[in-house]
Amino acid sequence: MDNIHAPTVPSGPSSRPITNGNAKHLSFAELSQKKGNLEAELKALGGVLDSHGVNMDTPLTRDGFPRADIDVAQIRTTRAKIIHLRNDYKDLMNAIEKHLHEHFASLQDADDQPAAARTGAGMMGDSIQQTLDEPFAKVNSVVPGSPAYTAGLKAGDEIRNFGYVNKANHDGLKKVAECVQGNENQNILVKISRPAEATRRQELHLMLTPRQNWGGRGMLGCHILPI
């Protein structure tokens, strides 16, 4: 018998328009627009689950039978849509990260900063010229050998963006945890501001890959606090 808790996901290809094959041909502006659309749709679907008082893991049976106090069919359908959208979102973020890599690689030849400025694995560029979001969190500590350490995060770093999370939507850092859970073993672009001198800061882009079984607790190995 099928597991009633598991969303019903068709075995055929997703009907969603975002795939690796399509996304790579879009411009950065188009990718950004689709990213916003996906985030809005995921938020709306999350609201559907909230309206039923459930989440992606809430049991849908009681004493071995479907619960009568909730609409099990609608919840399973909504969960299935969320799974598809999360997969599409991962593909889309990979395409956006590729665009960013190519963009900053093209700027590197004209960059006056020495190559030694890239001090961490996955670190991209120093003093990046762009419109910066206001920091919303600060790195309190980083465990050596952790995914955060490998990415180049350091205590004192201020986080401007964590994937799709920023000051406007971080919701007390809950969205950071959501982003981490939804992107296990996937690259997340993290934009940070780091003290460099008394009156100067470095603006850095890091690629952080959350993963289990790295030898410590959690999937990041760092402790961050809201600002």
XYZ file of C-alpha atoms in Angstrom:
227
model
C 0.000 0.000 0.000
C 1.271 3.449 -0.888
C 2.469 5.653 1.925
C -0.308 8.172 2.465
C 2.182 10.669 3.913
C 4.148 10.839 0.671
C 2.913 13.324 -1.937
C 1.676 11.806 -5.180
C 4.295 12.789 -7.759
C 3.779 11.787 -11.406
C 6.512 9.584 -12.842
C 6.680 11.530 -16.087
C 8.525 14.822 -16.693
C 7.548 17.874 -14.705
C 5.187 20.301 -16.390
C 7.115 23.221 -14.925
C 8.963 25.419 -17.454
C 12.218 25.630 -15.504
C 14.704 22.883 -16.271
C 18.456 22.831 -16.708
C 17.967 22.478 -20.436
C 15.793 25.595 -20.704
C 17.115 27.822 -17.969
C 20.644 27.937 -19.351
C 19.392 29.771 -22.455
C 17.690 32.551 -20.489
C 19.197 35.931 -19.720
C 20.073 36.858 -16.149
C 17.108 39.243 -16.009
C 14.755 36.470 -17.153
C 16.222 34.062 -14.616
C 15.779 36.628 -11.852
C 12.166 37.188 -12.832
C 11.441 33.452 -12.829
C 13.178 33.163 -9.464
C 10.798 35.741 -8.028
C 7.805 33.978 -9.569
C 8.861 30.622 -8.138
C 9.428 32.070 -4.682
C 5.988 33.688 -4.762
C 4.349 30.432 -5.846
C 6.160 28.438 -3.175
C 5.066 30.965 -0.576
C 1.470 30.687 -1.743
C 1.555 26.884 -1.595
C 3.105 27.077 1.849
C 0.156 29.233 2.824
C -2.204 26.480 1.672
C -0.509 24.013 4.003
C -0.561 26.584 6.812
C -4.296 27.037 6.334
C -4.735 23.331 7.076
C -2.414 23.517 10.059
C 0.112 21.134 8.488
C 3.577 21.187 6.913
C 5.496 18.892 4.557
C 6.052 16.311 7.310
C 2.758 16.320 9.208
C 1.258 12.790 9.430
C -1.916 12.399 7.399
C -3.144 9.259 9.152
C -4.364 8.487 12.635
C -4.533 4.926 13.944
C -3.739 3.693 10.455
C -6.573 5.573 8.721
C -6.662 8.869 6.799
C -7.369 11.755 9.108
C -10.927 13.069 8.903
C -10.117 16.508 10.314
C -8.091 17.659 7.288
C -8.391 17.526 3.493
C -5.830 14.773 2.868
C -6.218 14.841 -0.934
C -5.607 18.584 -1.209
C -2.647 18.432 1.151
C -1.002 15.621 -0.839
C -1.566 17.514 -4.103
C -0.118 20.709 -2.609
C 2.908 18.837 -1.284
C 3.509 17.329 -4.726
C 3.453 20.799 -6.307
C 5.895 22.071 -3.704
C 8.290 19.188 -4.432
C 8.194 19.986 -8.167
C 8.741 23.684 -7.516
C 11.651 23.027 -5.154
C 13.324 20.901 -7.828
C 12.727 23.622 -10.404
C 14.105 26.185 -7.960
C 17.312 24.196 -7.527
C 17.750 24.042 -11.314
C 17.088 27.758 -11.571
C 19.581 28.654 -8.823
C 22.228 26.513 -10.539
C 21.638 28.475 -13.751
C 21.857 31.798 -11.881
C 25.072 30.722 -10.154
C 26.546 29.799 -13.549
C 25.708 33.277 -14.845
C 27.345 34.828 -11.789
C 30.468 32.692 -12.169
C 30.788 33.691 -15.822
C 30.147 37.356 -15.046
C 32.744 37.642 -12.305
C 35.225 35.561 -14.291
C 34.938 38.096 -17.110
C 35.651 40.894 -14.641
C 38.600 39.153 -13.052
C 41.054 40.054 -15.818
C 40.376 43.744 -15.211
C 40.363 43.451 -11.451
C 43.242 45.235 -9.726
C 42.961 42.932 -6.735
C 45.617 40.184 -6.588
C 44.596 36.536 -6.882
C 45.650 36.075 -3.249
C 42.568 38.016 -2.224
C 40.584 34.839 -2.801
C 41.339 33.291 0.548
C 38.602 30.662 0.839
C 37.442 27.715 -1.225
C 34.584 28.883 -3.428
C 35.290 32.582 -2.741
C 34.470 34.911 -5.614
C 35.956 38.346 -6.053
C 36.851 41.187 -3.669
C 35.257 44.614 -3.453
C 32.457 43.658 -5.852
C 30.803 46.749 -7.281
C 27.023 46.355 -7.133
C 23.927 47.403 -5.258
C 24.241 45.793 -1.847
C 21.441 44.582 0.394
C 21.643 45.544 4.045
C 23.155 42.805 6.269
C 20.620 40.822 8.268
C 22.831 38.323 10.129
C 26.325 37.985 11.556
C 28.504 34.884 11.744
C 29.239 34.201 15.401
C 31.450 31.123 15.013
C 32.658 28.637 12.391
C 33.741 25.044 13.046
C 37.015 24.057 11.332
C 36.468 21.477 8.595
C 32.761 22.280 8.268
C 30.952 23.240 5.037
C 30.917 26.858 6.238
C 34.665 26.732 6.879
C 35.311 25.186 3.462
C 33.254 27.916 1.797
C 35.383 30.579 3.493
C 32.999 31.964 6.104
C 34.657 33.557 9.124
C 33.455 34.787 12.498
C 32.483 38.449 12.192
C 31.226 38.169 8.613
C 27.960 39.995 8.029
C 25.532 38.223 5.705
C 23.772 40.347 3.104
C 22.201 37.490 1.108
C 21.919 33.770 1.770
C 20.614 32.279 -1.458
C 17.187 33.863 -1.897
C 17.125 35.109 1.712
C 17.724 38.768 2.552
C 16.858 41.327 5.224
C 13.342 41.770 3.892
C 12.307 38.119 4.061
C 14.571 36.248 6.508
C 11.786 35.977 9.133
C 14.045 35.720 12.168
C 16.493 33.509 10.204
C 13.763 30.890 9.637
C 14.165 31.291 5.878
C 17.894 30.594 6.184
C 17.099 27.224 7.779
C 14.509 26.600 5.059
C 17.037 27.431 2.332
C 19.604 25.089 3.887
C 17.118 22.209 4.212
C 15.951 22.649 0.642
C 19.443 22.769 -0.856
C 21.338 19.891 0.730
C 24.419 19.084 -1.397
C 23.600 22.078 -3.631
C 25.602 25.296 -3.941
C 24.109 28.337 -2.213
C 25.412 31.789 -3.105
C 26.174 33.723 0.084
C 27.016 37.427 -0.097
C 28.963 38.717 2.886
C 30.641 41.869 4.149
C 33.911 41.346 6.030
C 36.022 43.845 8.003
C 39.322 44.337 6.190
C 40.773 47.473 7.760
C 39.646 50.115 10.212
C 37.649 51.982 7.573
C 37.273 49.367 4.840
C 35.223 46.216 4.271
C 35.450 43.425 1.724
C 32.327 42.460 -0.187
C 32.622 38.762 -1.018
C 30.615 36.073 -2.758
C 30.973 32.563 -1.336
C 29.584 29.240 -2.506
C 28.315 27.247 0.476
C 27.205 23.624 0.115
C 25.121 22.295 3.036
C 25.729 18.603 3.746
C 25.242 15.975 6.381
C 27.932 13.742 7.853
C 30.778 16.241 7.631
C 31.818 15.371 11.169
C 29.806 17.830 13.212
C 26.293 19.037 13.974
C 23.932 20.466 11.403
C 24.593 20.946 7.707
C 26.651 24.162 7.901
C 28.921 24.026 10.931
C 28.503 27.677 11.819
C 26.424 29.764 14.192
C 24.795 32.936 12.915
C 22.803 35.557 14.764
C 20.313 38.117 13.452
C 21.489 41.706 13.365
